[in-house]
XYZ file of C-alpha atoms in Angstrom:
607
model
C 63.892 117.588 274.597
C 62.218 119.410 277.545
C 61.263 116.132 278.456
C 64.756 115.596 279.300
C 66.818 116.117 282.739
C 68.375 119.715 282.406
C 71.600 118.075 282.583
C 70.684 116.033 279.121
C 69.621 119.115 277.441
C 72.430 121.460 278.090
C 74.759 118.681 277.034
C 72.848 118.420 273.803
C 72.304 121.839 272.606
C 76.097 122.071 273.372
C 76.697 119.341 270.858
C 73.867 121.537 267.730
C 76.004 124.888 269.302
C 79.206 123.385 268.079
C 78.235 120.967 265.210
C 76.070 125.100 264.480
C 79.576 126.903 264.645
C 82.232 123.952 262.377
C 82.983 124.893 259.330
C 81.131 122.640 256.326
C 84.591 119.577 255.547
C 84.625 118.841 259.672
C 80.785 119.079 259.192
C 80.563 116.345 257.052
C 83.025 114.446 258.874
C 80.932 114.928 262.227
C 77.638 113.357 260.012
C 79.465 110.148 258.411
C 80.877 108.944 261.293
C 77.349 109.897 263.047
C 76.251 107.716 259.957
C 78.706 104.901 260.309
C 77.706 104.388 263.754
C 73.527 104.284 263.555
C 71.226 101.236 263.150
C 69.366 100.292 260.513
C 65.958 101.682 262.590
C 68.059 105.331 263.222
C 68.880 105.291 259.457
C 65.356 104.533 258.357
C 64.313 107.266 260.516
C 66.889 109.608 258.683
C 65.842 108.494 255.103
C 62.082 109.641 255.731
C 63.031 113.346 257.314
C 65.235 113.668 254.812
C 63.059 113.286 252.016
C 60.709 116.365 252.653
C 63.533 118.578 253.246
C 65.143 117.735 250.172
C 61.921 118.750 248.439
C 62.433 122.872 246.898
C 59.514 124.798 245.927
C 61.514 125.927 242.736
C 58.881 128.296 241.522
C 58.034 130.046 245.398
C 62.159 130.789 245.199
C 62.298 131.961 241.576
C 60.994 135.726 241.003
C 57.460 136.030 239.535
C 59.073 136.591 236.026
C 60.981 133.569 236.172
C 58.119 131.551 237.385
C 55.424 133.065 235.017
C 58.380 132.102 231.577
C 59.122 129.022 232.861
C 54.762 128.079 233.414
C 54.578 129.917 230.613
C 56.476 126.772 228.331
C 53.724 123.931 229.500
C 50.021 123.549 227.768
C 47.118 123.949 229.139
C 46.162 121.138 230.753
C 49.684 120.828 232.424
C 48.900 124.346 233.822
C 45.694 122.923 235.149
C 47.496 120.232 236.952
C 50.103 122.840 238.338
C 47.223 125.097 239.754
C 46.473 121.841 241.676
C 49.564 121.749 243.819
C 49.721 124.273 246.376
C 48.045 127.651 246.651
C 51.168 129.411 245.410
C 51.299 127.557 242.891
C 47.398 128.318 241.779
C 48.891 131.982 242.460
C 51.020 131.817 239.469
C 49.533 129.003 237.699
C 46.152 131.007 236.782
C 47.456 134.635 236.939
C 47.069 136.485 234.028
C 50.626 136.918 232.446
C 50.277 133.457 232.005
C 47.120 132.828 230.471
C 47.710 135.915 228.008
C 50.383 134.118 226.547
C 48.730 130.887 226.317
C 45.624 132.700 224.408
C 48.944 134.462 221.977
C 50.062 130.864 221.090
C 46.252 129.728 220.138
C 43.595 131.671 219.886
C 43.288 132.878 215.844
C 46.469 130.931 214.279
C 47.316 127.162 215.258
C 50.145 126.294 218.025
C 53.120 125.323 216.444
C 53.671 122.556 219.762
C 50.039 121.273 219.701
C 48.305 121.956 216.623
C 45.506 123.263 218.338
C 44.341 126.877 217.122
C 41.071 128.634 218.621
C 38.553 131.403 217.976
C 39.004 135.037 217.965
C 35.472 135.211 219.320
C 35.527 139.001 218.775
C 32.734 141.280 217.745
C 33.024 141.070 213.670
C 32.645 144.866 213.375
C 33.377 146.419 209.840
C 35.815 148.566 209.980
C 34.982 150.846 207.396
C 34.923 154.434 208.055
C 32.410 156.659 206.178
C 34.297 158.231 203.312
C 36.623 160.842 203.569
C 34.172 163.116 201.536
C 30.690 163.304 201.570
C 28.100 166.383 199.979
C 26.816 168.812 202.110
C 23.130 169.057 200.640
C 21.286 166.621 199.001
C 22.553 164.528 196.710
C 21.245 165.425 193.032
C 19.743 163.304 191.177
C 21.679 162.799 187.846
C 21.100 161.142 184.989
C 23.122 159.557 181.633
C 22.196 157.761 179.112
C 24.068 154.708 177.009
C 25.412 156.243 174.816
C 27.113 158.597 177.505
C 28.091 155.488 179.301
C 29.841 153.708 176.251
C 31.813 156.802 175.856
C 33.605 157.523 178.696
C 34.015 153.913 179.518
C 36.309 153.957 176.445
C 37.752 157.506 177.690
C 39.028 156.510 180.822
C 36.686 157.575 183.776
C 32.592 158.403 183.616
C 30.247 160.248 185.818
C 27.801 157.921 187.458
C 24.189 157.463 186.790
C 21.845 157.671 189.571
C 18.581 157.384 189.905
C 16.184 158.620 193.035
C 13.195 156.062 191.846
C 14.347 153.308 193.817
C 14.128 149.699 192.072
C 16.369 146.926 194.215
C 15.433 143.540 192.147
C 16.619 140.140 192.069
C 17.560 138.335 189.363
C 19.541 135.897 187.068
C 22.571 134.002 188.763
C 26.130 133.727 186.550
C 26.195 130.993 183.540
C 27.459 128.364 184.918
C 27.141 124.587 183.612
C 27.452 121.560 186.293
C 27.556 118.279 185.058
C 25.030 116.591 186.110
C 21.276 117.810 184.499
C 19.890 118.495 187.496
C 22.618 121.253 188.067
C 22.723 121.830 184.304
C 18.607 122.478 183.982
C 19.055 124.680 187.395
C 22.037 127.125 186.176
C 20.118 127.726 182.814
C 17.174 128.390 184.278
C 19.415 131.006 186.750
C 20.245 132.731 183.130
C 17.245 133.812 181.834
C 16.428 136.772 183.599
C 19.391 138.931 182.796
C 18.174 139.022 178.771
C 14.476 140.496 179.985
C 13.293 142.175 177.574
C 10.830 144.337 179.600
C 13.953 145.807 181.325
C 14.901 146.627 177.947
C 11.840 148.214 176.610
C 11.878 150.389 180.157
C 15.137 151.733 179.592
C 14.319 152.479 176.037
C 11.382 154.306 177.179
C 13.307 156.098 180.054
C 15.863 157.560 177.403
C 13.312 159.096 175.298
C 11.646 160.783 178.017
C 14.919 161.749 179.789
C 16.330 163.166 175.954
C 13.066 164.985 175.604
C 13.743 167.273 178.219
C 17.211 167.499 178.959
C 18.783 168.088 175.408
C 23.103 167.734 175.321
C 24.115 171.200 175.443
C 26.417 170.411 172.338
C 27.204 168.208 169.814
C 29.972 165.711 171.343
C 27.351 165.094 174.095
C 30.325 165.562 176.471
C 29.785 166.747 180.183
C 32.208 168.309 182.739
C 33.333 165.990 185.344
C 32.247 166.867 188.581
C 34.038 166.591 191.913
C 30.874 164.973 193.622
C 30.220 162.624 196.280
C 29.128 159.309 195.529
C 26.248 159.292 198.367
C 25.646 161.092 201.725
C 26.606 158.647 204.076
C 23.572 157.922 206.799
C 24.496 157.651 210.503
C 24.108 154.517 211.930
C 22.173 154.701 215.228
C 23.794 154.491 218.480
C 24.422 151.922 220.484
C 24.203 152.153 224.318
C 27.794 153.022 225.518
C 28.755 149.106 227.076
C 30.323 148.943 230.459
C 33.745 147.918 229.668
C 34.455 144.340 232.293
C 37.769 143.191 232.079
C 37.844 139.218 231.937
C 40.675 136.637 232.623
C 42.524 135.694 229.948
C 42.217 131.940 231.781
C 38.461 132.207 231.094
C 38.982 133.946 227.587
C 40.430 130.647 226.700
C 38.343 128.289 228.105
C 35.491 129.744 226.318
C 36.974 129.633 223.321
C 38.660 125.932 224.445
C 34.708 124.643 224.304
C 33.750 126.398 220.856
C 36.645 124.580 219.247
C 35.742 121.356 220.553
C 32.030 121.914 218.893
C 33.595 122.849 215.704
C 35.640 119.407 215.709
C 33.097 117.616 217.211
C 30.332 119.021 215.304
C 28.513 119.921 218.079
C 26.078 122.270 216.788
C 22.923 124.244 217.243
C 20.352 125.108 213.369
C 18.582 128.123 213.070
C 15.819 128.205 209.897
C 15.742 131.300 208.858
C 12.422 131.347 205.848
C 10.844 134.225 204.431
C 12.317 133.800 200.309
C 10.159 132.940 198.505
C 12.517 132.360 195.580
C 16.398 131.164 195.711
C 18.964 132.709 197.922
C 21.999 133.949 195.939
C 24.092 136.051 198.783
C 24.436 136.985 202.187
C 26.429 138.520 204.854
C 25.991 138.235 209.015
C 27.378 140.376 212.502
C 26.865 139.896 215.620
C 23.259 141.354 215.161
C 21.709 141.582 211.530
C 21.785 138.577 208.719
C 21.166 140.489 205.352
C 19.884 138.129 202.061
C 19.155 138.593 198.877
C 17.197 136.199 196.607
C 15.523 135.885 193.082
C 12.543 137.014 194.898
C 13.976 140.748 193.816
C 13.867 141.134 197.113
C 16.765 141.853 200.448
C 15.707 140.729 204.028
C 17.316 141.940 206.857
C 17.498 139.606 209.626
C 18.085 139.438 213.124
C 20.171 136.644 213.836
C 19.994 135.326 217.203
C 15.603 135.309 216.961
C 15.445 134.686 213.096
C 13.255 137.384 212.957
C 12.817 139.606 209.777
C 13.056 142.900 210.569
C 12.208 144.321 207.073
C 11.938 143.340 203.750
C 14.064 146.372 201.121
C 11.945 145.822 197.833
C 12.767 147.937 194.693
C 14.995 145.967 192.419
C 13.505 144.450 189.003
C 15.131 141.139 189.108
C 17.527 139.201 190.966
C 20.026 140.454 194.011
C 22.907 138.425 192.980
C 25.124 140.472 195.940
C 25.005 142.537 198.742
C 27.281 144.187 200.976
C 26.687 146.203 204.000
C 28.933 147.950 206.959
C 27.569 149.900 210.492
C 26.175 153.052 207.914
C 24.774 151.312 205.114
C 24.341 148.488 202.083
C 24.743 148.077 199.037
C 23.510 145.377 196.302
C 23.827 144.929 192.777
C 21.209 142.635 190.709
C 20.241 141.575 187.357
C 18.415 144.315 186.261
C 22.283 146.219 186.023
C 21.930 148.752 188.668
C 23.189 149.080 192.083
C 21.533 150.429 195.035
C 22.922 151.570 198.522
C 20.167 151.927 201.082
C 19.711 152.844 204.553
C 19.131 149.301 206.528
C 18.675 150.481 209.322
C 15.425 152.559 207.895
C 15.001 150.391 204.653
C 15.202 153.859 202.822
C 17.096 153.423 199.161
C 20.126 156.393 199.487
C 20.318 156.070 195.854
C 20.587 153.878 192.317
C 24.001 153.894 190.168
C 24.018 152.332 186.557
C 26.604 151.801 184.263
C 27.014 148.060 183.644
C 25.374 147.029 180.189
C 24.662 143.280 181.898
C 23.305 142.333 185.227
C 25.499 143.174 188.336
C 26.733 139.188 189.539
C 29.339 140.888 192.414
C 30.760 143.438 194.485
C 32.909 144.610 196.599
C 33.631 147.815 198.834
C 36.113 149.298 201.942
C 36.300 152.986 203.275
C 37.682 154.725 198.875
C 36.374 152.549 196.376
C 32.697 149.794 195.188
C 33.897 147.233 193.106
C 31.854 145.239 190.307
C 31.618 143.044 188.807
C 28.951 142.223 185.771
C 27.486 139.618 183.529
C 29.242 142.238 180.517
C 32.666 140.392 181.420
C 33.938 144.081 182.743
C 34.160 145.247 186.429
C 33.967 148.490 187.507
C 35.366 150.952 190.221
C 32.909 153.518 191.837
C 34.977 156.197 193.510
C 32.517 157.260 196.672
C 34.729 160.621 197.069
C 34.778 162.185 193.995
C 31.442 159.801 192.109
C 33.800 159.532 189.133
C 33.908 155.439 188.051
C 36.929 153.463 185.750
C 36.266 150.469 183.829
C 38.282 147.059 184.010
C 38.582 144.677 180.828
C 40.346 141.820 179.984
C 38.255 139.123 181.140
C 35.972 137.682 178.046
C 33.212 136.091 180.146
C 31.064 136.590 183.333
C 32.666 138.421 186.201
C 31.360 135.784 189.588
C 33.561 137.594 192.362
C 35.338 140.696 192.947
C 37.200 141.431 195.471
C 39.487 144.532 196.556
C 43.541 143.225 198.146
C 45.708 145.456 199.963
C 43.468 149.206 198.596
C 45.259 148.748 195.496
C 44.940 145.598 193.767
C 41.377 143.746 193.087
C 40.847 140.157 192.684
C 38.408 138.949 189.843
C 37.436 135.352 188.926
C 35.508 134.708 185.832
C 33.301 131.824 184.235
C 36.293 132.231 181.419
C 38.138 129.873 184.061
C 40.563 132.132 184.604
C 41.360 134.427 188.029
C 42.917 137.820 187.382
C 44.784 139.961 189.886
C 44.808 144.269 188.585
C 45.835 147.327 189.732
C 43.174 149.698 190.200
C 45.156 152.538 189.880
C 46.626 152.155 186.805
C 43.861 149.841 185.614
C 46.699 146.966 183.849
C 46.342 143.540 184.807
C 49.378 141.906 186.764
C 48.488 138.316 186.532
C 46.136 135.749 185.549
C 45.842 132.434 187.491
C 45.265 129.532 185.188
C 44.461 126.015 186.391
C 41.009 125.487 186.806
C 39.403 123.101 184.232
C 35.320 125.257 184.761
C 34.178 128.485 185.313
C 35.493 130.241 188.731
C 32.528 130.792 190.779
C 34.009 131.996 193.859
C 37.094 133.229 195.760
C 38.534 134.785 198.916
C 41.747 136.064 200.083
C 43.414 136.294 202.994
C 43.907 140.102 203.276
C 46.774 141.088 205.276
C 46.763 138.019 207.480
C 49.235 135.203 206.855
C 48.152 132.086 206.490
C 49.667 128.649 207.357
C 50.127 126.021 204.297
C 51.388 122.315 203.316
C 51.977 122.914 199.703
C 51.227 119.870 197.944
C 54.530 118.173 196.765
C 52.637 117.233 193.497
C 52.286 120.808 192.637
C 55.825 122.191 194.358
C 57.528 119.469 191.432
C 54.820 120.835 188.443
C 55.523 124.641 189.554
C 59.192 123.602 189.797
C 59.446 122.142 186.674
C 57.285 124.657 184.859
C 59.694 127.380 185.812
C 63.046 125.597 184.876
C 60.749 125.536 181.232
C 60.117 129.312 181.766
C 63.908 129.921 182.205
C 65.273 133.409 182.731
C 61.996 134.554 181.178
C 59.572 133.136 184.899
C 60.469 136.804 186.670
C 57.342 137.996 185.898
C 55.465 140.389 188.502
C 55.349 139.653 192.470
C 53.309 141.700 194.232
C 54.813 142.094 198.010
C 53.054 141.228 201.567
C 52.661 145.436 201.268
C 51.213 145.096 198.286
C 53.974 146.500 196.211
C 54.374 145.168 193.021
C 58.025 143.628 192.176
C 59.746 142.344 189.124
C 60.970 139.617 190.626
C 62.024 135.824 189.590
C 59.669 133.569 192.032
C 61.296 131.176 194.394
C 60.304 128.103 194.686
C 57.819 127.211 198.334
C 60.128 124.469 199.341
C 62.935 121.754 197.728
C 60.130 119.242 196.313
C 62.898 116.234 196.922
C 62.462 116.574 200.475
C 60.256 114.127 201.860
C 58.957 116.255 205.115
C 56.631 118.375 204.856
C 57.104 122.509 204.553
C 54.663 124.503 206.612
C 54.599 128.270 204.557
C 52.929 131.167 206.355
C 51.486 132.831 202.958
C 48.931 135.743 201.634
C 46.720 133.307 199.663
C 43.769 133.465 198.140
C 41.381 130.344 197.475
C 38.945 129.981 194.755
C 36.432 127.661 193.646
C 35.185 126.319 190.441
C 32.519 123.876 188.223
C 35.001 121.636 188.215
C 33.965 120.572 191.492
C 38.116 121.479 193.370
C 38.635 124.230 195.437
C 42.328 125.551 194.775
C 45.080 127.420 197.383
C 47.127 129.986 195.456
C 50.392 131.825 196.844
C 49.350 135.746 195.629
C 53.067 136.879 195.830
C 53.927 133.984 193.247
C 51.395 132.778 191.450
C 51.784 129.240 192.184
C 48.871 126.650 193.096
C 49.696 125.536 196.403
C 47.463 123.140 197.136
C 43.685 121.354 194.973
C 40.852 120.361 197.316
C 38.976 117.100 195.325
C 35.903 116.195 197.838
C 32.634 118.190 196.242
C 30.688 116.094 193.255
C 29.539 118.444 191.756
C 30.850 122.419 191.292
C 31.479 124.471 194.270
C 29.413 127.774 193.721
C 30.494 129.922 197.109
C 33.221 129.390 199.798
C 34.459 131.651 202.900
C 37.786 130.739 204.840
C 39.672 131.972 207.940
C 43.343 130.788 209.728
C 41.714 127.564 210.997
C 39.108 126.504 208.195
C 37.762 126.220 204.977
C 34.342 125.925 204.395
C 32.183 125.828 200.752
C 28.572 125.059 199.366
C 28.485 123.004 196.306
C 25.951 122.424 193.958
C 25.255 118.835 195.247
C 23.835 120.756 197.762
C 25.790 119.844 200.643
C 28.615 121.953 202.758
C 32.268 120.931 203.021
C 34.691 122.042 206.289
C 38.308 122.099 205.266
C 41.472 122.655 207.330
C 42.912 125.424 206.132
C 46.280 124.189 206.416
C 46.482 120.109 205.434
C 43.753 120.403 202.916
C 41.968 117.938 204.798
C 37.967 117.703 204.746
C 36.853 117.416 208.004
C 32.872 116.221 207.853
C 30.165 117.550 205.688
C 26.843 119.682 206.568
C 23.626 118.203 204.977
C 20.223 119.761 205.333
C 19.336 121.819 202.167
C 17.167 120.550 199.641
C 18.751 122.922 196.503
C 21.950 123.833 195.622
C 24.401 125.705 198.492
C 24.578 129.225 196.424
C 25.834 131.603 199.448
C 28.119 130.135 202.940
C 29.211 132.559 205.012
C 31.889 131.422 207.971
C 32.013 133.867 211.845
C 33.964 132.417 214.501
C 31.664 130.476 215.907
C 28.500 130.788 213.293
C 28.059 128.893 209.515
C 25.704 130.363 207.489
C 24.227 129.040 204.522
C 21.508 130.077 201.535
C 20.008 128.058 199.289
C 18.054 127.824 195.731
C 15.551 126.261 197.606
C 14.945 129.809 199.059
C 16.314 128.792 202.982
C 18.654 130.057 205.238
C 20.384 127.922 208.164
C 23.001 128.785 210.419
C 24.447 126.269 211.814
C 25.629 127.365 215.367
C 28.698 126.522 217.651
C 29.106 129.024 220.407
C 28.871 128.063 223.936
C 26.001 127.022 225.453
C 24.264 129.726 227.704
């Protein structure tokens, strides 16, 4: 306009001022009149200049809280595309508020919108606390002959029998049968060690020595109970303090997305741990250590990153069949009928527990109690604080697995083909889960978490029919999500006549048996939600989280299943013997086999 003559500039400015001061309806009349007088090139000019003016950057003009709310409805791909629009959009789309919500929708569970779930990738530190009451001095060695144990077992409690001398051993496995002849021979071989005559002879000699030097003070042979701690917990090694670094939530999401893609595409690195001279029967791992127990009567502590054997724990007279550790201690169970408490950082055996009349096959502990299952068909509950032991009786065959549930309850699986739920305080069986056609070899509960499950329709119809057949007497013990026992009638999980899939968030227990199947059970109602078929031989071990189930079988394979749908995702092969134990982490599968080799299948981010 400055290039025009002064008179023209004044006229145009006057027209603009008149238009700017006119009311809205007058403006529209002026514009409509101008449009009727415009030619096609002028209308084209108006169109080209109006399109950019009509585009509104709604994210920039809205408050940040509303912009974040809008962006939270986008998926990860759309968020990344939004960040490429302009600098202001990138600043909003990369904000921690948006990606924190994205992580909440996906990490540790499956998103209801896209169906993807991402691993937690948090450090798996055991959160068990040390026992409340601990002995101030050294633990006195307490011995009792088997007659004392039997008397106390028949009543309510009995004191623990401990030996300061460390006999650590690994022995025969739980008696199981398989369909193939090779599996049967392997199982029979694993059963033979529990009846070792050398153990009986050694125990008889110890009883004679004990009776000769410590006669009973009274004819009844009873002794007063003392509230003594089970053991003096060793102090865990002090770790250097780590500097807390705050990472962007977008970076955290990206890292977990890479790991989940590795899981789906079977993109893993395999590490091999060799050192045992016989089959590996139990294992546990965290971010630093892998600990394995074997039929060679030893326990090995490994560096899980370098596969270096840090130390070997010896002392058991027969095979180590079960183990569990936290930051301070390791507890092992052996077919020599003993449990041992170790300081695995130094290799020192702290205490030996006796009480079972046959080999110890399984164990589980928390901050208060230790539960152990044995080939003598009993479960013993050892109290860390008081040193007392009680016995749960109800199974008629070997106990293959025990697991504490919600601190007050206990699950057990047995060779008698049943799974039982116990009330620890009252020592009563609340429910028996029946459905396996073979020995139930393994189980795991969801703990306090709720698992998304799509129940099979056939199972829903069968349970509905069975409930109708039971009629009004179907109101049995029900365990709510707080672990409280209630007498309420079971409610159906879904309408059996419905054609739509129903996802249920439930506390579940997953079991595996020598009938080659895995079963998922609803803890609250006792219903079998689904049965997974795929293995051609017995399922010996399993582990699961909210995203996937991992099972090891006598057919020498490991199968990875989708937890929600029950679909078998893929099969891992490589072991030359039956897969006897598996562990599952956010980025790893660890498997042990009768061939004495341990594999680590690492799906983590490459560094």
